[in-house]
CSV table of C-alpha atoms in Angstrom, one decimal:
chain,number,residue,atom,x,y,z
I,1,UNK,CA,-55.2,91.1,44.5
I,2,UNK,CA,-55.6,87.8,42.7
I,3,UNK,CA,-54.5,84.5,44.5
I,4,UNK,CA,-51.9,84.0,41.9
I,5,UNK,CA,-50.3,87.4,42.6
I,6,UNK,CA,-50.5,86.5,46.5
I,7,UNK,CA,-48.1,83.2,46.0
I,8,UNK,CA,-46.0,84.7,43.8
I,9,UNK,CA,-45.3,87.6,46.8
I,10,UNK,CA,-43.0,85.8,49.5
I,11,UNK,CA,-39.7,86.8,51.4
I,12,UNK,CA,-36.7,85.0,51.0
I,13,UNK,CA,-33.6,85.0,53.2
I,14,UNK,CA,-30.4,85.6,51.2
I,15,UNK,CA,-27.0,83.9,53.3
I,16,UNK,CA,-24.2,86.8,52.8
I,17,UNK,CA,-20.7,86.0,53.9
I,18,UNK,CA,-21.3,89.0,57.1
I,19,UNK,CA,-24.6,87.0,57.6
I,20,UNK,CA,-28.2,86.7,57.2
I,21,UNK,CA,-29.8,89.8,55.3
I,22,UNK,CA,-33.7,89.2,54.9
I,23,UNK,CA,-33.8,90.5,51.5
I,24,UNK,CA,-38.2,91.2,50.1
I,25,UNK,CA,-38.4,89.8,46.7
I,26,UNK,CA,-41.4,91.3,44.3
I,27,UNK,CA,-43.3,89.1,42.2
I,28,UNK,CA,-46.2,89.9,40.0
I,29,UNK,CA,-48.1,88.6,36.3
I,30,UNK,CA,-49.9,90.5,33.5
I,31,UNK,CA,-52.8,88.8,31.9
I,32,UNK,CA,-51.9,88.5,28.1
I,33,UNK,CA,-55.4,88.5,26.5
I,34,UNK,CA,-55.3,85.4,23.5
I,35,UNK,CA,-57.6,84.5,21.2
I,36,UNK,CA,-57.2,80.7,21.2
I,37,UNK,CA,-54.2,80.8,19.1
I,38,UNK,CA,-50.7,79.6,19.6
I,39,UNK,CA,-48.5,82.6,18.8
I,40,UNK,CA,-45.7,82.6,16.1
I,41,UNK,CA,-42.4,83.4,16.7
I,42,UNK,CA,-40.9,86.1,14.9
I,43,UNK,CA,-37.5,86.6,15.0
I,44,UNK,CA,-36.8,89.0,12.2
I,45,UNK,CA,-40.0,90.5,10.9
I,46,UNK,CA,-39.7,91.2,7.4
I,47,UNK,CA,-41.7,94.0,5.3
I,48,UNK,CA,-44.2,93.1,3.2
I,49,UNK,CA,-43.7,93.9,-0.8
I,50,UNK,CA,-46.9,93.5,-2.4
I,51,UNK,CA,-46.2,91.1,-5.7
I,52,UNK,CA,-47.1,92.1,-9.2
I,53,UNK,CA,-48.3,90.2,-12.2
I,54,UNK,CA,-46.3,87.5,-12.9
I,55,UNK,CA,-44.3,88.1,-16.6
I,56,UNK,CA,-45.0,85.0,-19.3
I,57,UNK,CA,-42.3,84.6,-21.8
I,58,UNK,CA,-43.0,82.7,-25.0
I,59,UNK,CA,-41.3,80.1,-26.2
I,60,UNK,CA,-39.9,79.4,-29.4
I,61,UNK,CA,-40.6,76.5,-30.9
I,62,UNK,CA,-38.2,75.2,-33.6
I,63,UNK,CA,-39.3,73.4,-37.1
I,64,UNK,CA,-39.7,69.9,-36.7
I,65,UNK,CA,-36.3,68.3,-37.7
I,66,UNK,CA,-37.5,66.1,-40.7
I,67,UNK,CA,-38.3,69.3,-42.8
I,68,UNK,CA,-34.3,70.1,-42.5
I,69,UNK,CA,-33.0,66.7,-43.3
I,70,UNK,CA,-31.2,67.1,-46.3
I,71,UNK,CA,-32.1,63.4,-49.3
I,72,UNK,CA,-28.5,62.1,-49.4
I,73,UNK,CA,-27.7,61.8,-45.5
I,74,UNK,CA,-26.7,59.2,-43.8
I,75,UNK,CA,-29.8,57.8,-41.8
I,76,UNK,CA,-27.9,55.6,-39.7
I,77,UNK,CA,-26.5,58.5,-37.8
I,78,UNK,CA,-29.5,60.3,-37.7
I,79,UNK,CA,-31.2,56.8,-35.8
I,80,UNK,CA,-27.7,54.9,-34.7
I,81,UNK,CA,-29.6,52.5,-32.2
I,82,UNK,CA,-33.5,51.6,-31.1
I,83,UNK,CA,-35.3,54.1,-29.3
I,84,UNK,CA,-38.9,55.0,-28.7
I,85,UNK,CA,-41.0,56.3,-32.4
I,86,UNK,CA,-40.3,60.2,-32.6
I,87,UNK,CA,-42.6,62.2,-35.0
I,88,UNK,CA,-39.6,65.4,-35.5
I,89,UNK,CA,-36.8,62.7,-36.4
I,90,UNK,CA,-39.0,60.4,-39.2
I,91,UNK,CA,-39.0,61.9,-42.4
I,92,UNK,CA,-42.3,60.0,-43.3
I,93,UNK,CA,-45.7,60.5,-43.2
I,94,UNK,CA,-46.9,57.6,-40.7
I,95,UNK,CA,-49.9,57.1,-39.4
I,96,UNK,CA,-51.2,54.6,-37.1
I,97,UNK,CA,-54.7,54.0,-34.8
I,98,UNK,CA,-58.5,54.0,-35.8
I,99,UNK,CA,-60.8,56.4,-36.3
I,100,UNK,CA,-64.4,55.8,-37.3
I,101,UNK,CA,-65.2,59.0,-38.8
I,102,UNK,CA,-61.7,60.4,-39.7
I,103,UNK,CA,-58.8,58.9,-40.9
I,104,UNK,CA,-56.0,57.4,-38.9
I,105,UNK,CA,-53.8,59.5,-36.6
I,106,UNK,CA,-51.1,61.0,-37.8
I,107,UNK,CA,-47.2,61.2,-36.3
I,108,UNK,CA,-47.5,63.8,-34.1
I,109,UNK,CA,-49.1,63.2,-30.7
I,110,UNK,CA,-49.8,59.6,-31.6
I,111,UNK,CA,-48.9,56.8,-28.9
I,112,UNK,CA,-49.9,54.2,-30.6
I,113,UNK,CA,-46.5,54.6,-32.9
I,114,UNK,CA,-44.9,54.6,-29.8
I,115,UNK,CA,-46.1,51.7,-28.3
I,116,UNK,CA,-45.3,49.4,-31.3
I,117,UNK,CA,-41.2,48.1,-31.7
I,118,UNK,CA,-39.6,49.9,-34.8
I,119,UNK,CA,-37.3,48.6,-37.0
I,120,UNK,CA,-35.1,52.0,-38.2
I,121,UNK,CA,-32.2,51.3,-36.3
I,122,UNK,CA,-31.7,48.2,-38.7
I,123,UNK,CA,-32.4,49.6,-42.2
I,124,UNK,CA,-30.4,47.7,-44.7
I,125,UNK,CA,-27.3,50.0,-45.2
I,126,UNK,CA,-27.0,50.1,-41.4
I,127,UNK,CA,-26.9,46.6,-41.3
I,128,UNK,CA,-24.0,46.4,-44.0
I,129,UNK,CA,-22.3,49.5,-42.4
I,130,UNK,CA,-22.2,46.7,-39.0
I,131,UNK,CA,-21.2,43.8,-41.2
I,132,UNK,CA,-18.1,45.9,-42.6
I,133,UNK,CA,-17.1,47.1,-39.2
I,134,UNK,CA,-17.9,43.7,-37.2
I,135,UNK,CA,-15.6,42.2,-40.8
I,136,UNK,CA,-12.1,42.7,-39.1
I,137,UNK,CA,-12.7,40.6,-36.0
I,138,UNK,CA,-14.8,37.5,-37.7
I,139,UNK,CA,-12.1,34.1,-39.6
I,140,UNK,CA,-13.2,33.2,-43.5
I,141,UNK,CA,-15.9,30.7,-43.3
I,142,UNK,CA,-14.3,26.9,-43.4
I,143,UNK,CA,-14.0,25.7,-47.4
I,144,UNK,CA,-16.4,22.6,-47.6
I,145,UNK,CA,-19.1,23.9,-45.5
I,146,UNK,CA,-20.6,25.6,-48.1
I,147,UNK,CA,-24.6,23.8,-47.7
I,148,UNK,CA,-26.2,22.8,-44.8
I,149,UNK,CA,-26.2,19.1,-45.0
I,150,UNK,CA,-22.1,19.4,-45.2
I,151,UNK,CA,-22.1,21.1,-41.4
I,152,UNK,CA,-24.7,18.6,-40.8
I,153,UNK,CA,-22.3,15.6,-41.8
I,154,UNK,CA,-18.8,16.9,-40.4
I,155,UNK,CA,-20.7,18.7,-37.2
I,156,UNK,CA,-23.9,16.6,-35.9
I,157,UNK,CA,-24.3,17.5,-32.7
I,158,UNK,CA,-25.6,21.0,-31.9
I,159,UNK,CA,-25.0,22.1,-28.4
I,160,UNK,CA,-27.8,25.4,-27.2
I,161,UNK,CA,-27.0,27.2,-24.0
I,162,UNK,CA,-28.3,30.9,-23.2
I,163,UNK,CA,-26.9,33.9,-21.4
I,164,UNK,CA,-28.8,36.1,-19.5
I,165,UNK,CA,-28.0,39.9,-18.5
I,166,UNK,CA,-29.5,41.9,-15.6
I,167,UNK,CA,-29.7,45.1,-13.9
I,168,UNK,CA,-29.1,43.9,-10.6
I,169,UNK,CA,-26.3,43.7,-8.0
I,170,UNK,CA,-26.1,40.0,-9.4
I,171,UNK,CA,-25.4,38.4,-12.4
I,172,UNK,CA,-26.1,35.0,-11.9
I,173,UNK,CA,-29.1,33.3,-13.1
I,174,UNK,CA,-30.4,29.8,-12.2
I,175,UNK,CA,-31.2,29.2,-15.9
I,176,UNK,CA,-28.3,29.8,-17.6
I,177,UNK,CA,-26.8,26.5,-16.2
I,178,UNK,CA,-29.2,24.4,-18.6
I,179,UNK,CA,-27.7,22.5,-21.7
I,180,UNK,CA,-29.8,21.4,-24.7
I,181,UNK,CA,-27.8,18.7,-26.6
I,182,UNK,CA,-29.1,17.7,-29.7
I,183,UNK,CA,-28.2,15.2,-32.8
I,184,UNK,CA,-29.5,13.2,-35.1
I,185,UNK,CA,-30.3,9.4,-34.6
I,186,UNK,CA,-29.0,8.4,-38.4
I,187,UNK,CA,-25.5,9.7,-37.1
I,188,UNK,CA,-24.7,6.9,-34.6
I,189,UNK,CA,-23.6,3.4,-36.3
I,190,UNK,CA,-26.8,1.5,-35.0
I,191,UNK,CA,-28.2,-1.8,-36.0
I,192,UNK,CA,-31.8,-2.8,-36.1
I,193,UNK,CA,-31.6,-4.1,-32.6
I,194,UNK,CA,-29.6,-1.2,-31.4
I,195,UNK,CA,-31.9,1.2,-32.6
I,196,UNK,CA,-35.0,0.0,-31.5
I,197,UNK,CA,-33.6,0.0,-28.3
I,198,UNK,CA,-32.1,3.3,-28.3
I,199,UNK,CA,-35.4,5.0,-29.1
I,200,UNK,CA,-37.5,2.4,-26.3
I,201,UNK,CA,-34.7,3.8,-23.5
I,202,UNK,CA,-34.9,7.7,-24.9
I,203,UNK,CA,-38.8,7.7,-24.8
I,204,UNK,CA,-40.3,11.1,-26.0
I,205,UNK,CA,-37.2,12.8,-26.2
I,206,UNK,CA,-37.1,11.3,-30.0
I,207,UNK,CA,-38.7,13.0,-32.8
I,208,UNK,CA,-39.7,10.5,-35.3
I,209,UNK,CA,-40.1,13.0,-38.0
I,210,UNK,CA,-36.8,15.0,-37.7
I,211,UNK,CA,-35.2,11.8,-36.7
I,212,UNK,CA,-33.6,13.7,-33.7
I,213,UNK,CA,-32.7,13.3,-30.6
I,214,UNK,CA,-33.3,16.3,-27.5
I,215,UNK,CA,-31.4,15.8,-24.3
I,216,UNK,CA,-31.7,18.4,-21.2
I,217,UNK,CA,-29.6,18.7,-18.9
I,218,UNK,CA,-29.8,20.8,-15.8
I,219,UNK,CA,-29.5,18.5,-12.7
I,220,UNK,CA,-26.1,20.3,-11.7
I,221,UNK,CA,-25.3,24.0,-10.5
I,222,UNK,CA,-23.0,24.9,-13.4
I,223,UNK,CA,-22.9,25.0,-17.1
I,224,UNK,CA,-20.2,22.8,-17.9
I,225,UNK,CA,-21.1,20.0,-15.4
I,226,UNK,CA,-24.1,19.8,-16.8
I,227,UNK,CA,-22.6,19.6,-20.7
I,228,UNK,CA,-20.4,16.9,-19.7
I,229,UNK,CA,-23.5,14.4,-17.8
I,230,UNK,CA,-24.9,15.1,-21.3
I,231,UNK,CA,-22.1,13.8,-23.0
I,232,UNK,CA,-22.3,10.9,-20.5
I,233,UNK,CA,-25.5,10.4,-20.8
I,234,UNK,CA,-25.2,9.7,-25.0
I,235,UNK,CA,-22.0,7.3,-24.5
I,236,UNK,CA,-24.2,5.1,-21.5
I,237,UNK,CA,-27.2,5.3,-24.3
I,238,UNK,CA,-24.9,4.2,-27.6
I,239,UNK,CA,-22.9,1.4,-25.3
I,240,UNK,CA,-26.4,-0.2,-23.7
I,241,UNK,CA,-27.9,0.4,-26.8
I,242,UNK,CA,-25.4,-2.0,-28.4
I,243,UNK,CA,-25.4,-4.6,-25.7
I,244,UNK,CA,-27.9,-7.3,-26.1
I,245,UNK,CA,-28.9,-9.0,-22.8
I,246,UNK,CA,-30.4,-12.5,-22.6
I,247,UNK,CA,-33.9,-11.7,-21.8
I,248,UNK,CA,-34.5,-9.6,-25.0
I,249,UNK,CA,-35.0,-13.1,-26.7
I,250,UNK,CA,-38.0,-13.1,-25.2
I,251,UNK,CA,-39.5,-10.3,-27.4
I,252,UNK,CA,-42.3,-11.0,-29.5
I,253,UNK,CA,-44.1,-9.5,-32.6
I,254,UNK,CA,-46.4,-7.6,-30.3
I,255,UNK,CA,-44.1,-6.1,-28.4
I,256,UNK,CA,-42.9,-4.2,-31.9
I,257,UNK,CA,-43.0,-0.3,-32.2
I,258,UNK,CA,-43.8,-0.9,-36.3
I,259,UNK,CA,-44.9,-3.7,-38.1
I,260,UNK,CA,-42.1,-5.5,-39.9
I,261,UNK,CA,-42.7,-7.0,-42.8
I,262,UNK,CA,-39.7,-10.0,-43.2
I,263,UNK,CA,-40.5,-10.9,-39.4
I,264,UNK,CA,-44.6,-11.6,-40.1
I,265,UNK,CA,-46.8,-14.6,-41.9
I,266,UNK,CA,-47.2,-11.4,-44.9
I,267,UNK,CA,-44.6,-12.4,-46.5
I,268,UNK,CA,-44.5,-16.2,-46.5
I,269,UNK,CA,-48.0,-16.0,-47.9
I,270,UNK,CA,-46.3,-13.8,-50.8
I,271,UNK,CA,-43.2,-16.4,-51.4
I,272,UNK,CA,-45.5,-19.3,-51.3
I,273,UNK,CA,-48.3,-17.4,-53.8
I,274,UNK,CA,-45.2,-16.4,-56.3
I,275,UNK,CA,-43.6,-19.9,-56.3
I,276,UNK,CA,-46.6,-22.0,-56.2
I,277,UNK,CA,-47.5,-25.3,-56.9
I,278,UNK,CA,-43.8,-25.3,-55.1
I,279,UNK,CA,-43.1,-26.2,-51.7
I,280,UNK,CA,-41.7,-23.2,-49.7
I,281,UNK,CA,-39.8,-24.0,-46.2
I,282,UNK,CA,-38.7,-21.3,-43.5
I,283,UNK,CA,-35.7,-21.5,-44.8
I,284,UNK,CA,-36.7,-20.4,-48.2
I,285,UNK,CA,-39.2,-17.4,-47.1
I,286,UNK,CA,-35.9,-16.1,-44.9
I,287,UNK,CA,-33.7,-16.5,-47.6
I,288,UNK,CA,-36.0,-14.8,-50.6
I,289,UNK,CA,-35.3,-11.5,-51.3
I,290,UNK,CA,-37.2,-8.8,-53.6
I,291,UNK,CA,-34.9,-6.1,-54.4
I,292,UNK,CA,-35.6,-7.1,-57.8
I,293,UNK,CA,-39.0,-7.8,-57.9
I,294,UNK,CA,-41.2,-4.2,-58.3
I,295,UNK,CA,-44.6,-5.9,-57.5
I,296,UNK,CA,-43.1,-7.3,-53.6
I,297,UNK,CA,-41.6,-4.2,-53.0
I,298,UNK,CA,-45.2,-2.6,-54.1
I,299,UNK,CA,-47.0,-4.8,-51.8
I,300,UNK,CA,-44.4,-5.1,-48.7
I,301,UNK,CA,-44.6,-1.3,-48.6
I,302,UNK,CA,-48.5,-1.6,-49.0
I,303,UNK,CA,-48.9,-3.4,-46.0
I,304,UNK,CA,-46.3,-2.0,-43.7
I,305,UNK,CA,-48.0,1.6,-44.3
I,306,UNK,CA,-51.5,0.1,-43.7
I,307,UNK,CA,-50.5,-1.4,-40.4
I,308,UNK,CA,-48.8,1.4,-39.1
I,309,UNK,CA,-50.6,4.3,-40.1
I,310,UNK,CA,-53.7,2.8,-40.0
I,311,UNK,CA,-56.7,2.5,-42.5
I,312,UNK,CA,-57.8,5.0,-44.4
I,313,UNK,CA,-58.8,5.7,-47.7
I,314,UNK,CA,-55.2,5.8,-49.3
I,315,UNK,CA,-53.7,3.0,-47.2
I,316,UNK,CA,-57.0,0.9,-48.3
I,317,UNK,CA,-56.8,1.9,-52.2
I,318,UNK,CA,-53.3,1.5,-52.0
I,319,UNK,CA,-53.3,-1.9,-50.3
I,320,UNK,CA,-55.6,-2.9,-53.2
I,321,UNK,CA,-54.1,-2.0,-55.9
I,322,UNK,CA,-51.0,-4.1,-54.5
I,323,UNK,CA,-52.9,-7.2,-53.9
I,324,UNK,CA,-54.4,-7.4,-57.5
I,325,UNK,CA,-51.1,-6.7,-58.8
I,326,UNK,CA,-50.3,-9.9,-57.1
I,327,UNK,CA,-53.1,-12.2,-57.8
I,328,UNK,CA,-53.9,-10.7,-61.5
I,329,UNK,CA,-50.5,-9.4,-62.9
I,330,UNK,CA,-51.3,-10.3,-66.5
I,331,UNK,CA,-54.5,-7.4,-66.0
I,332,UNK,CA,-52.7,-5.1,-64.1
I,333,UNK,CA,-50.1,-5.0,-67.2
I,334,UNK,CA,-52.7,-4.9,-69.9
């Protein structure tokens, strides 16, 4: 008898309402040989059906749609919208990649066609077939806005804002709240001294060559508070530009942008050459005028590009030509 099978034998007293019975329980184990291994559970054993070959079924494949499409259909129902390149839809024999030895890849089975945008959502009768059904909600276009330069005249200032659209719980986006105001310098009713000043206060935000002016605005948190400081911003610009304090007297030829040609010794040199052996005073250089004389204008405009373009081979030709037209016009006309 093991030593388990000893403590597992004892007598225990069992209390009965007519008193104390000893009562002998038995107690005994059974060694379960294992192997190692936890046992499974089976609650519902289930027979075993051996499995058989496993039955393939073919598929059909269908024609590629293209070789179905009938000429006169209408493709814009066929390819209503952009989607990715599909080889069974296009009627055309593309082909797209690089092959040394062969030659390019054809539709089928070729991603480089789908990795490229297409364009055959917006073939030219889809884009009419738009126009015609977009027609009923647009207004005839105004009558004397017919060019470009008439919109420019009756509408000079171009404000650009941009929407954005997301996929996300949001809608809102920080950038949307910026304002681009833009209009041409020609358009306000500046003087000389008004303009100079305007462009001195703008700084780069003035394109010489375009002659227009860029203002940005996104200092607020919304779109429309940000138009309006624009608009502020242009009538504080036009009002200081016309104001002319006391200590812009003290501006000097060097402190010019461009060379000006009424304002410099040039052109007293040229009244007092033309009306020599005369004596010329200020008075008479401010006064003189050449809107009528071919050979000033040909010289004023010699030396105001050569100043502020700089020399170069045409400024310097040109700037010559002008002088000897000056001091030898009897040979410049023969």
């Amino acid at each position: 008898m093991s030593a388990l099978q000893t403590a597992l034998r004892r007598t225990t007293a069992v209390m009965m309402p007519s008193g104390i019975h000893p009562v002998r329980v038995w107690c005994s184990t059974k060694a379960v040989p294992t192997d190692g291994k936890f046992r499974v559970l089976d609650l519902k054993k289930k027979a075993f059906v051996p499995h058989g070959k496993k039955k393939y079924t073919k598929t059909i494949t269908l024609p590629p749609r293209s070789l179905s499409m009938p000429v006169d259909q209408d493709w814009s129902n066929v390819w209503p919208g952009p989607r990715t390149f599909h080889p069974a839809t296009v009627p055309l024999a593309l082909r797209q990649g690089y092959d040394q030895k062969r030659a390019s890849p054809g539709k089928y089975g070729n991603a480089e066609l789908m990795k490229i945008p297409n364009f055959l959502h917006l073939t030219p009768p889809a884009v009419k077939k738009h126009c015609s059904a977009l027609k009923q909600f647009c207004t005839e276009w105004p009558k004397g806005l017919e060019t470009d330069e008439d919109c420019d005249r009756h509408f000079p200032m171009t404000t650009i804002t941009t929407d954005y659209c997301h996929s996300s719980p949001t809608i809102k986006d920080p950038k949307a709240r910026i304002v681009t105001i833009k209009v041409k310098l020609s358009t306000f009713n500046l003087d000389k001294h008004a303009r100079d000043k305007m462009i001195r206060l703008v700084g780069d935000r003035y394109d010489e060559e375009t002659d227009m002016l860029t203002i940005v605005t996104d200092r607020c948190p919304t779109r429309k508070q940000n138009y309006d400081y624009g608009i502020y911003v242009l009538t504080a610009l036009y009002h200081e530009s016309n104001t002319f304090e006391e200590w812009e007297r003290q501006k000097q030829e060097a402190d010019m942008e461009h060379y000006i040609w009424e304002n410099n010794p040039s052109k007293k040199a040229y009244v007092t050459l033309t009306r020599w052996p005369q004596k010329v005073s200020d008075d008479d250089v401010k006064s003189h005028s050449i809107d009528d004389d071919t050979v000033g204008q040909k010289y004023k405009e010699a030396v105001t590009e050569l100043l502020n373009n700089g020399e170069d081979t045409y400024t310097l030709n040109k700037y010559k030509e002008a002088v000897l037209a000056v001091l030898l016009p009897q040979n410049i006309q023969s």
